[in-house]
């Protein structure tokens, strides 16, 4: 098989960035707020499991978050931009045909059998996690708008 596209997407990107240099936040519900602490724009898996919604206005949920033990962070775009650059540099090492799509997503041209692609995706996820601390998901499909495999 040739001519496939992999979409690499950082998981819960802003919340994951907050954890990189604060390991004590791992395993805890973490949310990141929009500019001026308006509303929730990123949630860790633990915060999602508690039912915290994207867009939740901080001033309405502040007490509830305290009760639930949700760790709240103001957004830090300098940090997110830096972590994004680190992730994208690693992806470029995996393939010269990397297209940065957003701060936490990139398309890569890939080719190979399903087994080879699964191994490639697994190695990519492990490398990005090990070198940056950011967990990513990889979806592989014939085109940028179709998804047929997620590893
Ligand atoms: Mg993402």
PDB file of C-alpha atoms and ligand atoms in Angstrom:
ATOM      1  CA  UNK A   1       0.000   0.000   0.000  1.00  0.00           C
ATOM      2  CA  UNK A   2       1.208   3.471  -0.781  1.00  0.00           C
ATOM      3  CA  UNK A   3      -0.036   7.007  -0.592  1.00  0.00           C
ATOM      4  CA  UNK A   4      -1.521   7.000   2.888  1.00  0.00           C
ATOM      5  CA  UNK A   5      -1.821   9.912   5.274  1.00  0.00           C
ATOM      6  CA  UNK A   6      -1.251   9.791   9.022  1.00  0.00           C
ATOM      7  CA  UNK A   7      -2.826  12.407  11.250  1.00  0.00           C
ATOM      8  CA  UNK A   8      -0.884  12.855  14.461  1.00  0.00           C
ATOM      9  CA  UNK A   9      -2.934  14.606  17.133  1.00  0.00           C
ATOM     10  CA  UNK A  10      -1.641  15.500  20.596  1.00  0.00           C
ATOM     11  CA  UNK A  11      -4.038  14.296  23.290  1.00  0.00           C
ATOM     12  CA  UNK A  12      -5.611  17.020  25.460  1.00  0.00           C
ATOM     13  CA  UNK A  13      -2.719  19.158  24.293  1.00  0.00           C
ATOM     14  CA  UNK A  14      -2.787  22.193  26.602  1.00  0.00           C
ATOM     15  CA  UNK A  15      -3.592  20.065  29.645  1.00  0.00           C
ATOM     16  CA  UNK A  16      -0.823  17.629  28.674  1.00  0.00           C
ATOM     17  CA  UNK A  17       1.659  20.517  28.322  1.00  0.00           C
ATOM     18  CA  UNK A  18       0.841  21.678  31.842  1.00  0.00           C
ATOM     19  CA  UNK A  19       1.785  18.235  33.130  1.00  0.00           C
ATOM     20  CA  UNK A  20       5.160  18.009  31.412  1.00  0.00           C
ATOM     21  CA  UNK A  21       7.000  20.133  33.967  1.00  0.00           C
ATOM     22  CA  UNK A  22       4.641  19.374  36.848  1.00  0.00           C
ATOM     23  CA  UNK A  23       4.580  15.593  37.171  1.00  0.00           C
ATOM     24  CA  UNK A  24       2.480  15.929  40.333  1.00  0.00           C
ATOM     25  CA  UNK A  25      -0.422  16.764  38.018  1.00  0.00           C
ATOM     26  CA  UNK A  26      -0.298  13.337  36.338  1.00  0.00           C
ATOM     27  CA  UNK A  27      -3.357  11.272  37.085  1.00  0.00           C
ATOM     28  CA  UNK A  28      -5.243  14.313  38.337  1.00  0.00           C
ATOM     29  CA  UNK A  29      -8.112  16.159  36.681  1.00  0.00           C
ATOM     30  CA  UNK A  30      -6.563  19.224  34.993  1.00  0.00           C
ATOM     31  CA  UNK A  31      -8.284  21.976  33.039  1.00  0.00           C
ATOM     32  CA  UNK A  32      -6.804  24.941  31.165  1.00  0.00           C
ATOM     33  CA  UNK A  33      -8.752  28.188  30.910  1.00  0.00           C
ATOM     34  CA  UNK A  34      -9.028  30.588  27.971  1.00  0.00           C
ATOM     35  CA  UNK A  35      -7.492  34.070  27.956  1.00  0.00           C
ATOM     36  CA  UNK A  36      -8.377  36.008  31.115  1.00  0.00           C
ATOM     37  CA  UNK A  37      -9.558  32.741  32.686  1.00  0.00           C
ATOM     38  CA  UNK A  38     -12.903  32.906  30.885  1.00  0.00           C
ATOM     39  CA  UNK A  39     -13.811  29.291  30.250  1.00  0.00           C
ATOM     40  CA  UNK A  40     -12.423  25.763  29.977  1.00  0.00           C
ATOM     41  CA  UNK A  41     -10.551  25.123  26.709  1.00  0.00           C
ATOM     42  CA  UNK A  42      -8.653  21.916  27.534  1.00  0.00           C
ATOM     43  CA  UNK A  43      -9.312  18.965  29.827  1.00  0.00           C
ATOM     44  CA  UNK A  44      -7.258  15.990  30.900  1.00  0.00           C
ATOM     45  CA  UNK A  45      -8.938  12.588  30.606  1.00  0.00           C
ATOM     46  CA  UNK A  46      -9.587  12.661  34.348  1.00  0.00           C
ATOM     47  CA  UNK A  47     -11.405  16.009  34.036  1.00  0.00           C
ATOM     48  CA  UNK A  48     -13.444  14.634  31.120  1.00  0.00           C
ATOM     49  CA  UNK A  49     -14.375  11.613  33.247  1.00  0.00           C
ATOM     50  CA  UNK A  50     -15.742  13.991  35.883  1.00  0.00           C
ATOM     51  CA  UNK A  51     -18.072  15.471  33.284  1.00  0.00           C
ATOM     52  CA  UNK A  52     -16.259  18.798  32.927  1.00  0.00           C
ATOM     53  CA  UNK A  53     -17.302  20.296  29.585  1.00  0.00           C
ATOM     54  CA  UNK A  54     -15.247  22.376  27.183  1.00  0.00           C
ATOM     55  CA  UNK A  55     -16.553  25.944  27.343  1.00  0.00           C
ATOM     56  CA  UNK A  56     -17.609  25.716  30.989  1.00  0.00           C
ATOM     57  CA  UNK A  57     -17.433  29.317  32.335  1.00  0.00           C
ATOM     58  CA  UNK A  58     -14.849  29.449  35.090  1.00  0.00           C
ATOM     59  CA  UNK A  59     -16.759  31.889  37.290  1.00  0.00           C
ATOM     60  CA  UNK A  60     -19.748  29.513  37.369  1.00  0.00           C
ATOM     61  CA  UNK A  61     -17.735  26.337  37.962  1.00  0.00           C
ATOM     62  CA  UNK A  62     -15.026  27.564  40.297  1.00  0.00           C
ATOM     63  CA  UNK A  63     -16.614  26.169  43.472  1.00  0.00           C
ATOM     64  CA  UNK A  64     -17.569  22.902  41.777  1.00  0.00           C
ATOM     65  CA  UNK A  65     -14.021  22.398  40.530  1.00  0.00           C
ATOM     66  CA  UNK A  66     -12.686  22.967  44.039  1.00  0.00           C
ATOM     67  CA  UNK A  67     -15.086  20.360  45.387  1.00  0.00           C
ATOM     68  CA  UNK A  68     -14.051  17.881  42.702  1.00  0.00           C
ATOM     69  CA  UNK A  69     -10.323  18.527  43.157  1.00  0.00           C
ATOM     70  CA  UNK A  70      -9.917  19.809  39.612  1.00  0.00           C
ATOM     71  CA  UNK A  71      -6.560  21.518  39.075  1.00  0.00           C
ATOM     72  CA  UNK A  72      -7.060  24.758  37.143  1.00  0.00           C
ATOM     73  CA  UNK A  73      -4.388  26.495  35.035  1.00  0.00           C
ATOM     74  CA  UNK A  74      -4.420  29.780  33.153  1.00  0.00           C
ATOM     75  CA  UNK A  75      -3.379  29.280  29.538  1.00  0.00           C
ATOM     76  CA  UNK A  76       0.320  29.621  28.765  1.00  0.00           C
ATOM     77  CA  UNK A  77       0.709  29.913  25.004  1.00  0.00           C
ATOM     78  CA  UNK A  78       4.470  30.350  25.190  1.00  0.00           C
ATOM     79  CA  UNK A  79       4.693  26.914  26.760  1.00  0.00           C
ATOM     80  CA  UNK A  80       2.256  25.352  24.283  1.00  0.00           C
ATOM     81  CA  UNK A  81       4.086  26.864  21.310  1.00  0.00           C
ATOM     82  CA  UNK A  82       7.392  25.550  22.599  1.00  0.00           C
ATOM     83  CA  UNK A  83       6.027  22.062  23.226  1.00  0.00           C
ATOM     84  CA  UNK A  84       4.371  22.075  19.796  1.00  0.00           C
ATOM     85  CA  UNK A  85       7.707  22.889  18.150  1.00  0.00           C
ATOM     86  CA  UNK A  86       9.362  20.011  20.000  1.00  0.00           C
ATOM     87  CA  UNK A  87       6.673  17.560  18.872  1.00  0.00           C
ATOM     88  CA  UNK A  88       6.758  18.792  15.266  1.00  0.00           C
ATOM     89  CA  UNK A  89      10.555  18.477  15.134  1.00  0.00           C
ATOM     90  CA  UNK A  90      10.311  14.830  16.163  1.00  0.00           C
ATOM     91  CA  UNK A  91       7.615  14.200  13.545  1.00  0.00           C
ATOM     92  CA  UNK A  92       9.878  15.723  10.890  1.00  0.00           C
ATOM     93  CA  UNK A  93      12.524  13.184  11.875  1.00  0.00           C
ATOM     94  CA  UNK A  94      10.044  10.413  11.110  1.00  0.00           C
ATOM     95  CA  UNK A  95       9.218  11.688   7.648  1.00  0.00           C
ATOM     96  CA  UNK A  96      10.334  14.577   5.446  1.00  0.00           C
ATOM     97  CA  UNK A  97       6.737  15.038   4.292  1.00  0.00           C
ATOM     98  CA  UNK A  98       5.265  16.526   7.435  1.00  0.00           C
ATOM     99  CA  UNK A  99       2.535  19.156   7.163  1.00  0.00           C
ATOM    100  CA  UNK A 100       1.811  21.064  10.366  1.00  0.00           C
ATOM    101  CA  UNK A 101      -1.966  21.461  10.496  1.00  0.00           C
ATOM    102  CA  UNK A 102      -2.454  23.186  13.852  1.00  0.00           C
ATOM    103  CA  UNK A 103      -0.576  23.715  17.100  1.00  0.00           C
ATOM    104  CA  UNK A 104      -1.200  20.082  18.056  1.00  0.00           C
ATOM    105  CA  UNK A 105      -1.827  18.269  14.768  1.00  0.00           C
ATOM    106  CA  UNK A 106       0.234  17.299  11.733  1.00  0.00           C
ATOM    107  CA  UNK A 107      -0.222  15.189   8.617  1.00  0.00           C
ATOM    108  CA  UNK A 108       2.523  12.764   7.588  1.00  0.00           C
ATOM    109  CA  UNK A 109       2.793  10.850   4.312  1.00  0.00           C
ATOM    110  CA  UNK A 110       3.236   7.175   5.134  1.00  0.00           C
ATOM    111  CA  UNK A 111       3.311   3.875   3.275  1.00  0.00           C
ATOM    112  CA  UNK A 112       3.485   0.179   4.066  1.00  0.00           C
ATOM    113  CA  UNK A 113       1.441  -2.833   5.057  1.00  0.00           C
ATOM    114  CA  UNK A 114      -1.040  -2.526   7.950  1.00  0.00           C
ATOM    115  CA  UNK A 115       1.441  -4.274  10.265  1.00  0.00           C
ATOM    116  CA  UNK A 116       4.267  -1.957   9.286  1.00  0.00           C
ATOM    117  CA  UNK A 117       2.030   1.088   9.705  1.00  0.00           C
ATOM    118  CA  UNK A 118       0.833  -0.058  13.118  1.00  0.00           C
ATOM    119  CA  UNK A 119       4.432  -0.568  14.232  1.00  0.00           C
ATOM    120  CA  UNK A 120       5.411   2.813  12.805  1.00  0.00           C
ATOM    121  CA  UNK A 121       2.538   4.554  14.609  1.00  0.00           C
ATOM    122  CA  UNK A 122       3.366   2.800  17.856  1.00  0.00           C
ATOM    123  CA  UNK A 123       7.029   3.799  17.657  1.00  0.00           C
ATOM    124  CA  UNK A 124       6.080   7.371  16.812  1.00  0.00           C
ATOM    125  CA  UNK A 125       3.739   7.607  19.819  1.00  0.00           C
ATOM    126  CA  UNK A 126       6.339   6.148  22.157  1.00  0.00           C
ATOM    127  CA  UNK A 127       9.088   8.441  20.872  1.00  0.00           C
ATOM    128  CA  UNK A 128       7.034  11.633  21.171  1.00  0.00           C
ATOM    129  CA  UNK A 129       5.898  10.645  24.664  1.00  0.00           C
ATOM    130  CA  UNK A 130       9.403   9.726  25.804  1.00  0.00           C
ATOM    131  CA  UNK A 131      11.126  12.817  24.362  1.00  0.00           C
ATOM    132  CA  UNK A 132       8.485  15.440  25.155  1.00  0.00           C
ATOM    133  CA  UNK A 133       6.059  13.986  27.709  1.00  0.00           C
ATOM    134  CA  UNK A 134       3.146  14.640  25.344  1.00  0.00           C
ATOM    135  CA  UNK A 135       0.803  11.726  24.512  1.00  0.00           C
ATOM    136  CA  UNK A 136      -0.356  11.616  20.893  1.00  0.00           C
ATOM    137  CA  UNK A 137      -2.829   9.605  18.829  1.00  0.00           C
ATOM    138  CA  UNK A 138      -2.142   8.527  15.256  1.00  0.00           C
ATOM    139  CA  UNK A 139      -4.862   7.950  12.656  1.00  0.00           C
ATOM    140  CA  UNK A 140      -3.991   6.553   9.220  1.00  0.00           C
ATOM    141  CA  UNK A 141      -6.223   6.785   6.158  1.00  0.00           C
ATOM    142  CA  UNK A 142      -6.118   7.050   2.350  1.00  0.00           C
ATOM    143  CA  UNK A 143      -6.897  10.787   2.481  1.00  0.00           C
ATOM    144  CA  UNK A 144      -6.803  13.637   4.965  1.00  0.00           C
ATOM    145  CA  UNK A 145     -10.561  13.525   5.510  1.00  0.00           C
ATOM    146  CA  UNK A 146     -10.990   9.763   5.934  1.00  0.00           C
ATOM    147  CA  UNK A 147      -9.911   7.726   8.887  1.00  0.00           C
ATOM    148  CA  UNK A 148      -9.564   3.961   8.684  1.00  0.00           C
ATOM    149  CA  UNK A 149      -7.031   3.112  11.334  1.00  0.00           C
ATOM    150  CA  UNK A 150      -6.183   4.495  14.732  1.00  0.00           C
ATOM    151  CA  UNK A 151      -3.180   3.307  16.657  1.00  0.00           C
TER     152      UNK A 151
HETATM  153 MG1  LIG B   1      -5.463  17.366  19.978  1.00  0.00          MG
END
